Amino acid sequence: MPSALRPRGPNELYAVDRSAVPPVADPSRRYAVLVPAVDADGNETAGVRAPMVAAPLGTYTGWNTRSPGQGHGALHEFSGSPLPFAATEDERLITGDPRPSVGKRYGDSAAYVARIRVAAEDLAARRLLLQEDIERAVAAAANRSAPRHRFGQNRTPTESA
């Protein structure tokens, strides 16, 4: 994660005097901006942890930073970004990433899929995931390196591209 641009901090949220036209922000009155706690990988610890977060392949942020010329380093929006782990320990050492590599975490694909299954079964046992979704989570984990966007693949032969 060393190459990831981290935000300077949360965006300030000022109280607004809506009796003025146009409304005026009052910098002397700020709302508290709270951020979630994160684990050693930078993934949020609060809430229901989906199988892909319980057995992560990267850090899944809840934020994006602005690009150069557009408030560089400030938070942009809250749609999030994935910051993948290095595939191997060699790659991790070359990039200086402090997070363990995928290879060190899981060893092989079968071990990763097994971890996803355990996480999904745990959620189902706690009634936070439908039983039928366990196999979907496992199938997605087994097919994790496949492209997620396949243009034209679901069309019938009579549909035009």
PDB file of C-alpha atoms in Angstrom, residues 55-57 85-89 100-115 144:
ATOM      1  CA  ALA A  55     -10.680 -13.383   3.461  1.00  0.00           C
ATOM      2  CA  PRO A  56      -9.362 -10.353   1.576  1.00  0.00           C
ATOM      3  CA  LEU A  57      -7.292 -10.081  -1.578  1.00  0.00           C
ATOM      4  CA  PHE A  85      -2.207  -7.263  -2.129  1.00  0.00           C
ATOM      5  CA  ALA A  86       0.985  -8.307  -3.868  1.00  0.00           C
ATOM      6  CA  ALA A  87       0.604 -11.754  -5.439  1.00  0.00           C
ATOM      7  CA  THR A  88       3.920 -13.060  -4.068  1.00  0.00           C
ATOM      8  CA  GLU A  89       6.319 -12.223  -1.248  1.00  0.00           C
ATOM      9  CA  PRO A 100       1.368 -10.024   3.574  1.00  0.00           C
ATOM     10  CA  SER A 101       1.070 -11.233  -0.023  1.00  0.00           C
ATOM     11  CA  VAL A 102      -1.783 -13.375  -1.334  1.00  0.00           C
ATOM     12  CA  GLY A 103       0.620 -16.324  -1.577  1.00  0.00           C
ATOM     13  CA  LYS A 104       1.717 -16.016   2.044  1.00  0.00           C
ATOM     14  CA  ARG A 105      -1.871 -15.604   3.283  1.00  0.00           C
ATOM     15  CA  TYR A 106      -3.501 -18.454   1.426  1.00  0.00           C
ATOM     16  CA  GLY A 107      -0.790 -20.610  -0.136  1.00  0.00           C
ATOM     17  CA  ASP A 108      -2.932 -21.613  -3.100  1.00  0.00           C
ATOM     18  CA  SER A 109      -6.335 -21.073  -4.678  1.00  0.00           C
ATOM     19  CA  ALA A 110      -7.903 -24.027  -2.873  1.00  0.00           C
ATOM     20  CA  ALA A 111      -6.963 -22.588   0.531  1.00  0.00           C
ATOM     21  CA  TYR A 112      -8.375 -19.184  -0.459  1.00  0.00           C
ATOM     22  CA  VAL A 113     -11.650 -20.733  -1.627  1.00  0.00           C
ATOM     23  CA  ALA A 114     -11.841 -22.713   1.628  1.00  0.00           C
ATOM     24  CA  ARG A 115     -11.449 -19.484   3.640  1.00  0.00           C
ATOM     25  CA  ARG A 144     -11.501 -14.614  -8.806  1.00  0.00           C
TER      26      ARG A 144
END
